[in-house]
PDB file of C-alpha atoms in Angstrom:
ATOM      1  CA  MET A  50       0.000   0.000   0.000  1.00  0.00           C
ATOM      2  CA  SER A  51       2.644   2.542   1.070  1.00  0.00           C
ATOM      3  CA  GLU A  52       4.572   2.303  -2.250  1.00  0.00           C
ATOM      4  CA  HIS A  53       1.668   4.016  -4.026  1.00  0.00           C
ATOM      5  CA  LEU A  54       0.441   7.585  -3.633  1.00  0.00           C
ATOM      6  CA  ASN A  55      -1.167   8.128  -0.235  1.00  0.00           C
ATOM      7  CA  TYR A  56      -1.649  10.733   2.481  1.00  0.00           C
ATOM      8  CA  PHE A  57      -1.129   8.566   5.571  1.00  0.00           C
ATOM      9  CA  THR A  58       1.160   9.862   8.294  1.00  0.00           C
ATOM     10  CA  GLY A  59       4.047   7.874   9.717  1.00  0.00           C
ATOM     11  CA  SER A  60       2.051   6.874  12.795  1.00  0.00           C
ATOM     12  CA  GLU A  61      -0.837   5.600  10.644  1.00  0.00           C
ATOM     13  CA  ARG A  62       0.902   3.435   8.079  1.00  0.00           C
ATOM     14  CA  GLU A  63       1.163   0.202  10.029  1.00  0.00           C
ATOM     15  CA  LYS A  64      -2.395   0.567  11.350  1.00  0.00           C
ATOM     16  CA  GLN A  65      -3.668   1.302   7.856  1.00  0.00           C
ATOM     17  CA  GLN A  66      -1.965  -1.780   6.456  1.00  0.00           C
ATOM     18  CA  ARG A  67      -3.592  -3.928   9.149  1.00  0.00           C
ATOM     19  CA  PHE A  68      -6.959  -2.290   8.487  1.00  0.00           C
ATOM     20  CA  CYS A  69      -6.638  -2.960   4.738  1.00  0.00           C
ATOM     21  CA  ALA A  70      -5.863  -6.614   5.445  1.00  0.00           C
ATOM     22  CA  VAL A  71      -8.888  -6.952   7.737  1.00  0.00           C
ATOM     23  CA  ARG A  72     -11.139  -5.197   5.223  1.00  0.00           C
ATOM     24  CA  ALA A  73      -9.906  -7.447   2.411  1.00  0.00           C
ATOM     25  CA  ARG A  74     -10.749 -10.562   4.441  1.00  0.00           C
ATOM     26  CA  MET A  75     -14.135  -9.167   5.470  1.00  0.00           C
ATOM     27  CA  PHE A  76     -15.169  -8.302   1.917  1.00  0.00           C
ATOM     28  CA  ARG A  77     -13.438 -11.189   0.136  1.00  0.00           C
ATOM     29  CA  PRO A  78     -16.718 -12.810  -1.056  1.00  0.00           C
ATOM     30  CA  LEU A  79     -17.801  -9.457  -2.498  1.00  0.00           C
ATOM     31  CA  LEU A  80     -14.391  -8.897  -4.097  1.00  0.00           C
ATOM     32  CA  VAL A  81     -14.559 -12.333  -5.728  1.00  0.00           C
ATOM     33  CA  LEU A  82     -18.032 -11.542  -7.082  1.00  0.00           C
ATOM     34  CA  LEU A  83     -16.979  -8.126  -8.384  1.00  0.00           C
ATOM     35  CA  ASP A  84     -13.922  -9.625 -10.061  1.00  0.00           C
ATOM     36  CA  ARG A  85     -15.956 -12.364 -11.737  1.00  0.00           C
ATOM     37  CA  THR A  86     -18.467  -9.850 -13.075  1.00  0.00           C
ATOM     38  CA  GLY A  87     -15.710  -7.724 -14.587  1.00  0.00           C
ATOM     39  CA  ILE A  88     -16.091  -4.760 -12.234  1.00  0.00           C
ATOM     40  CA  THR A  89     -12.946  -2.632 -12.041  1.00  0.00           C
ATOM     41  CA  PRO A  90     -11.631  -0.449  -9.193  1.00  0.00           C
ATOM     42  CA  ASN A  91     -12.026   2.625 -11.411  1.00  0.00           C
ATOM     43  CA  PHE A  92     -15.707   1.813 -11.900  1.00  0.00           C
ATOM     44  CA  LEU A  93     -16.167   1.626  -8.117  1.00  0.00           C
ATOM     45  CA  SER A  94     -14.413   4.990  -7.791  1.00  0.00           C
ATOM     46  CA  PHE A  95     -16.852   6.398 -10.341  1.00  0.00           C
ATOM     47  CA  LEU A  96     -19.810   4.967  -8.391  1.00  0.00           C
ATOM     48  CA  SER A  97     -18.374   6.474  -5.218  1.00  0.00           C
ATOM     49  CA  LEU A  98     -18.346   9.953  -6.720  1.00  0.00           C
ATOM     50  CA  LEU A  99     -21.716   9.437  -8.400  1.00  0.00           C
ATOM     51  CA  SER A 100     -23.239   8.534  -5.020  1.00  0.00           C
ATOM     52  CA  MET A 101     -22.745  12.129  -3.915  1.00  0.00           C
ATOM     53  CA  ALA A 102     -25.393  13.182  -6.448  1.00  0.00           C
ATOM     54  CA  GLY A 103     -27.926  11.685  -4.042  1.00  0.00           C
ATOM     55  CA  PHE A 104     -26.528  13.848  -1.268  1.00  0.00           C
ATOM     56  CA  VAL A 105     -26.892  16.975  -3.398  1.00  0.00           C
ATOM     57  CA  TYR A 106     -30.467  16.077  -4.338  1.00  0.00           C
ATOM     58  CA  PHE A 107     -31.791  15.199  -0.886  1.00  0.00           C
ATOM     59  CA  VAL A 108     -29.951  17.726   1.322  1.00  0.00           C
ATOM     60  CA  PRO A 109     -32.686  20.413   1.138  1.00  0.00           C
ATOM     61  CA  THR A 110     -35.489  18.018   2.104  1.00  0.00           C
ATOM     62  CA  ASN A 111     -34.057  15.090   4.058  1.00  0.00           C
ATOM     63  CA  MET A 112     -30.568  15.441   5.523  1.00  0.00           C
ATOM     64  CA  LEU A 113     -30.588  11.996   7.135  1.00  0.00           C
ATOM     65  CA  PHE A 114     -31.442  10.338   3.817  1.00  0.00           C
ATOM     66  CA  ALA A 115     -28.841  12.502   2.074  1.00  0.00           C
ATOM     67  CA  LEU A 116     -26.192  11.310   4.516  1.00  0.00           C
ATOM     68  CA  GLY A 117     -27.070   7.748   3.530  1.00  0.00           C
ATOM     69  CA  PHE A 118     -25.568   8.544   0.136  1.00  0.00           C
ATOM     70  CA  VAL A 119     -22.422   9.743   1.904  1.00  0.00           C
ATOM     71  CA  LEU A 120     -22.210   6.292   3.509  1.00  0.00           C
ATOM     72  CA  LEU A 121     -22.576   4.760   0.054  1.00  0.00           C
ATOM     73  CA  HIS A 122     -19.812   7.046  -1.203  1.00  0.00           C
ATOM     74  CA  ILE A 123     -17.547   5.962   1.666  1.00  0.00           C
ATOM     75  CA  PHE A 124     -18.335   2.288   1.082  1.00  0.00           C
ATOM     76  CA  PHE A 125     -17.464   2.347  -2.622  1.00  0.00           C
ATOM     77  CA  ASP A 126     -14.395   4.459  -1.893  1.00  0.00           C
ATOM     78  CA  GLY A 127     -13.318   1.936   0.722  1.00  0.00           C
ATOM     79  CA  ILE A 128     -13.499  -1.169  -1.433  1.00  0.00           C
ATOM     80  CA  ASP A 129     -12.060   0.132  -4.706  1.00  0.00           C
ATOM     81  CA  GLY A 130      -8.539  -0.140  -3.307  1.00  0.00           C
ATOM     82  CA  SER A 131      -9.289  -3.582  -1.877  1.00  0.00           C
ATOM     83  CA  LEU A 132     -10.477  -4.723  -5.300  1.00  0.00           C
ATOM     84  CA  ALA A 133      -7.354  -3.291  -6.951  1.00  0.00           C
ATOM     85  CA  ARG A 134      -5.141  -5.243  -4.556  1.00  0.00           C
ATOM     86  CA  TYR A 135      -7.235  -8.388  -5.046  1.00  0.00           C
ATOM     87  CA  GLN A 136      -6.920  -8.069  -8.834  1.00  0.00           C
ATOM     88  CA  ASP A 137      -3.237  -7.159  -8.487  1.00  0.00           C
ATOM     89  CA  THR A 138      -3.833  -3.952 -10.438  1.00  0.00           C
ATOM     90  CA  ALA A 139      -2.935  -1.443  -7.698  1.00  0.00           C
ATOM     91  CA  SER A 140      -0.959   1.458  -9.159  1.00  0.00           C
ATOM     92  CA  ASN A 141      -0.141   5.113  -8.651  1.00  0.00           C
ATOM     93  CA  ALA A 142      -2.703   5.984 -11.328  1.00  0.00           C
ATOM     94  CA  GLY A 143      -5.394   4.155  -9.396  1.00  0.00           C
ATOM     95  CA  ALA A 144      -4.229   5.638  -6.109  1.00  0.00           C
ATOM     96  CA  LEU A 145      -4.424   9.138  -7.601  1.00  0.00           C
ATOM     97  CA  ALA A 146      -7.970   8.499  -8.824  1.00  0.00           C
ATOM     98  CA  ASP A 147      -8.896   7.155  -5.393  1.00  0.00           C
ATOM     99  CA  ILE A 148      -7.490  10.214  -3.619  1.00  0.00           C
ATOM    100  CA  CYS A 149      -9.274  12.600  -5.992  1.00  0.00           C
ATOM    101  CA  VAL A 150     -12.605  10.799  -5.571  1.00  0.00           C
ATOM    102  CA  ASP A 151     -12.145  10.674  -1.808  1.00  0.00           C
ATOM    103  CA  GLN A 152     -11.564  14.414  -1.543  1.00  0.00           C
ATOM    104  CA  GLY A 153     -14.052  15.139  -4.321  1.00  0.00           C
ATOM    105  CA  GLY A 154     -16.805  13.769  -2.113  1.00  0.00           C
ATOM    106  CA  LEU A 155     -15.925  16.279   0.594  1.00  0.00           C
ATOM    107  CA  VAL A 156     -15.785  19.110  -1.955  1.00  0.00           C
ATOM    108  CA  ILE A 157     -19.283  18.239  -3.182  1.00  0.00           C
ATOM    109  CA  ALA A 158     -20.638  17.956   0.362  1.00  0.00           C
ATOM    110  CA  VAL A 159     -19.226  21.262   1.614  1.00  0.00           C
ATOM    111  CA  LEU A 160     -20.142  23.251  -1.510  1.00  0.00           C
ATOM    112  CA  THR A 161     -23.668  21.825  -1.413  1.00  0.00           C
ATOM    113  CA  LEU A 162     -24.097  22.824   2.233  1.00  0.00           C
ATOM    114  CA  ILE A 163     -22.757  26.306   1.471  1.00  0.00           C
ATOM    115  CA  PHE A 164     -25.129  26.641  -1.494  1.00  0.00           C
ATOM    116  CA  TYR A 165     -28.142  25.787   0.660  1.00  0.00           C
ATOM    117  CA  LYS A 166     -26.847  28.078   3.444  1.00  0.00           C
ATOM    118  CA  MET A 167     -26.650  25.193   5.892  1.00  0.00           C
ATOM    119  CA  ILE A 168     -23.116  26.096   6.950  1.00  0.00           C
ATOM    120  CA  ASP A 169     -21.273  29.393   7.097  1.00  0.00           C
ATOM    121  CA  ALA A 170     -19.879  30.157   3.636  1.00  0.00           C
ATOM    122  CA  PHE A 171     -16.639  31.761   4.839  1.00  0.00           C
ATOM    123  CA  PHE A 172     -15.624  29.097   7.333  1.00  0.00           C
ATOM    124  CA  GLY A 173     -16.938  26.296   5.124  1.00  0.00           C
ATOM    125  CA  ALA A 174     -14.798  27.491   2.214  1.00  0.00           C
ATOM    126  CA  TRP A 175     -11.793  28.112   4.487  1.00  0.00           C
ATOM    127  CA  TYR A 176     -12.090  24.611   5.950  1.00  0.00           C
ATOM    128  CA  LEU A 177     -12.427  23.039   2.500  1.00  0.00           C
ATOM    129  CA  VAL A 178      -9.457  24.845   0.964  1.00  0.00           C
ATOM    130  CA  MET A 179      -7.219  24.075   3.937  1.00  0.00           C
ATOM    131  CA  TYR A 180      -8.268  20.421   3.857  1.00  0.00           C
ATOM    132  CA  ILE A 181      -7.428  20.010   0.171  1.00  0.00           C
ATOM    133  CA  VAL A 182      -4.102  21.825   0.631  1.00  0.00           C
ATOM    134  CA  MET A 183      -3.289  19.598   3.620  1.00  0.00           C
ATOM    135  CA  ILE A 184      -4.003  16.410   1.666  1.00  0.00           C
ATOM    136  CA  THR A 185      -1.883  17.664  -1.244  1.00  0.00           C
ATOM    137  CA  PHE A 186       1.040  18.477   1.047  1.00  0.00           C
ATOM    138  CA  LEU A 187       0.787  15.107   2.822  1.00  0.00           C
ATOM    139  CA  VAL A 188       0.847  13.237  -0.499  1.00  0.00           C
ATOM    140  CA  LEU A 189       3.849  15.254  -1.689  1.00  0.00           C
ATOM    141  CA  LEU A 190       5.766  14.721   1.547  1.00  0.00           C
ATOM    142  CA  ASN A 191       5.108  10.990   1.425  1.00  0.00           C
ATOM    143  CA  ARG A 192       6.215  10.894  -2.201  1.00  0.00           C
ATOM    144  CA  LEU A 193       9.416  12.705  -1.271  1.00  0.00           C
ATOM    145  CA  GLY A 194      10.081  10.184   1.493  1.00  0.00           C
ATOM    146  CA  SER A 195       9.468  12.559   4.389  1.00  0.00           C
ATOM    147  CA  PRO A 196       6.086  11.686   5.943  1.00  0.00           C
ATOM    148  CA  VAL A 197       4.920  13.637   8.966  1.00  0.00           C
ATOM    149  CA  ARG A 198       4.371  11.762  12.212  1.00  0.00           C
ATOM    150  CA  PHE A 199       0.858  13.020  12.907  1.00  0.00           C
ATOM    151  CA  ALA A 200      -1.952  15.039  11.331  1.00  0.00           C
ATOM    152  CA  ILE A 201      -5.685  15.076  12.003  1.00  0.00           C
ATOM    153  CA  ARG A 202      -7.775  14.465   8.905  1.00  0.00           C
ATOM    154  CA  SER A 203     -11.211  15.539  10.069  1.00  0.00           C
ATOM    155  CA  LYS A 204     -13.412  14.591   7.113  1.00  0.00           C
ATOM    156  CA  TYR A 205     -15.199  11.705   8.822  1.00  0.00           C
ATOM    157  CA  PHE A 206     -15.685  13.764  11.982  1.00  0.00           C
ATOM    158  CA  PHE A 207     -17.375  16.356   9.775  1.00  0.00           C
ATOM    159  CA  TYR A 208     -19.809  13.780   8.390  1.00  0.00           C
ATOM    160  CA  ILE A 209     -20.551  12.425  11.881  1.00  0.00           C
ATOM    161  CA  LEU A 210     -21.251  15.920  13.191  1.00  0.00           C
ATOM    162  CA  LEU A 211     -23.698  16.506  10.344  1.00  0.00           C
ATOM    163  CA  VAL A 212     -25.702  13.576  11.721  1.00  0.00           C
ATOM    164  CA  LEU A 213     -25.424  14.726  15.337  1.00  0.00           C
ATOM    165  CA  ASP A 214     -26.388  18.245  14.314  1.00  0.00           C
ATOM    166  CA  LEU A 215     -29.825  16.940  13.347  1.00  0.00           C
ATOM    167  CA  TYR A 216     -30.537  16.120  16.986  1.00  0.00           C
ATOM    168  CA  THR A 217     -29.020  19.105  18.800  1.00  0.00           C
ATOM    169  CA  ALA A 218     -30.615  22.465  19.500  1.00  0.00           C
ATOM    170  CA  ARG A 219     -27.422  24.401  18.783  1.00  0.00           C
ATOM    171  CA  SER A 220     -25.216  23.835  15.750  1.00  0.00           C
ATOM    172  CA  ILE A 221     -22.021  21.943  16.508  1.00  0.00           C
ATOM    173  CA  VAL A 222     -20.793  21.995  12.911  1.00  0.00           C
ATOM    174  CA  HIS A 223     -19.928  25.710  12.919  1.00  0.00           C
ATOM    175  CA  PRO A 224     -17.443  25.626  15.829  1.00  0.00           C
ATOM    176  CA  PHE A 225     -15.960  22.471  14.308  1.00  0.00           C
ATOM    177  CA  LEU A 226     -15.340  24.279  11.004  1.00  0.00           C
ATOM    178  CA  VAL A 227     -13.768  27.244  12.785  1.00  0.00           C
ATOM    179  CA  LEU A 228     -11.520  25.051  14.943  1.00  0.00           C
ATOM    180  CA  PHE A 229     -10.256  22.826  12.151  1.00  0.00           C
ATOM    181  CA  ALA A 230      -9.898  25.621   9.609  1.00  0.00           C
ATOM    182  CA  CYS A 231      -7.524  27.302  12.071  1.00  0.00           C
ATOM    183  CA  TYR A 232      -5.752  24.034  12.919  1.00  0.00           C
ATOM    184  CA  MET A 233      -5.175  23.121   9.276  1.00  0.00           C
ATOM    185  CA  THR A 234      -3.961  26.627   8.453  1.00  0.00           C
ATOM    186  CA  VAL A 235      -1.222  26.317  11.077  1.00  0.00           C
ATOM    187  CA  LEU A 236      -0.457  22.742  10.001  1.00  0.00           C
ATOM    188  CA  ASN A 237      -0.245  23.718   6.332  1.00  0.00           C
ATOM    189  CA  VAL A 238       2.281  26.444   7.100  1.00  0.00           C
ATOM    190  CA  HIS A 239       4.390  23.802   8.854  1.00  0.00           C
ATOM    191  CA  LEU A 240       3.975  21.349   5.963  1.00  0.00           C
ATOM    192  CA  PHE A 241       4.850  24.041   3.418  1.00  0.00           C
ATOM    193  CA  LEU A 242       8.057  24.953   5.253  1.00  0.00           C
ATOM    194  CA  ARG A 243       8.943  21.277   5.472  1.00  0.00           C
ATOM    195  CA  LEU A 244       8.358  20.852   1.738  1.00  0.00           C
ATOM    196  CA  ARG A 245      10.562  23.840   0.928  1.00  0.00           C
ATOM    197  CA  LYS A 246      13.505  22.124   2.583  1.00  0.00           C
ATOM    198  CA  LEU A 247      13.032  19.051   0.407  1.00  0.00           C
ATOM    199  CA  VAL A 248      12.700  20.626  -3.045  1.00  0.00           C
TER     200      VAL A 248
END
């Protein structure tokens, strides 16, 4: 896994490898079926991104149902790499597509919520830009052989808070966006300075 493009920190790599192995065993019957029917990892990546269309459509009327499409997006995004490893077709090209689809889902989610005025436009955009910059820097640092030890990637926390926000009187998403936009800004400055020393 680590020889291909990825954004995992040094402290995550071993855990991620174990998680991938567990996931491959758990979904092996599905992977066998997908392989026999000619499904490719790239097709699963496409389905993952396409799933976010359901989120866009249902957000104004049924947030809980819309978040179900986020789960579908995460599921397809989670097994495309497993299928690539099962088919022995894992590559940097596939890893790049996987990373773009993964972050593309967040881009669609945040921009949709901004469009419908469900989150603050300024902090939503700030959070999104800093997140994409952070992922880009992490991939570059890993590629240059200098992974960072630790970084918080908050995307899944964001999705979880969207669910919790449905059942709370006061929004908890807004302070989350403010906190992590600030955190990632500081982190990205550090990552940028680290990159400058390597290039």
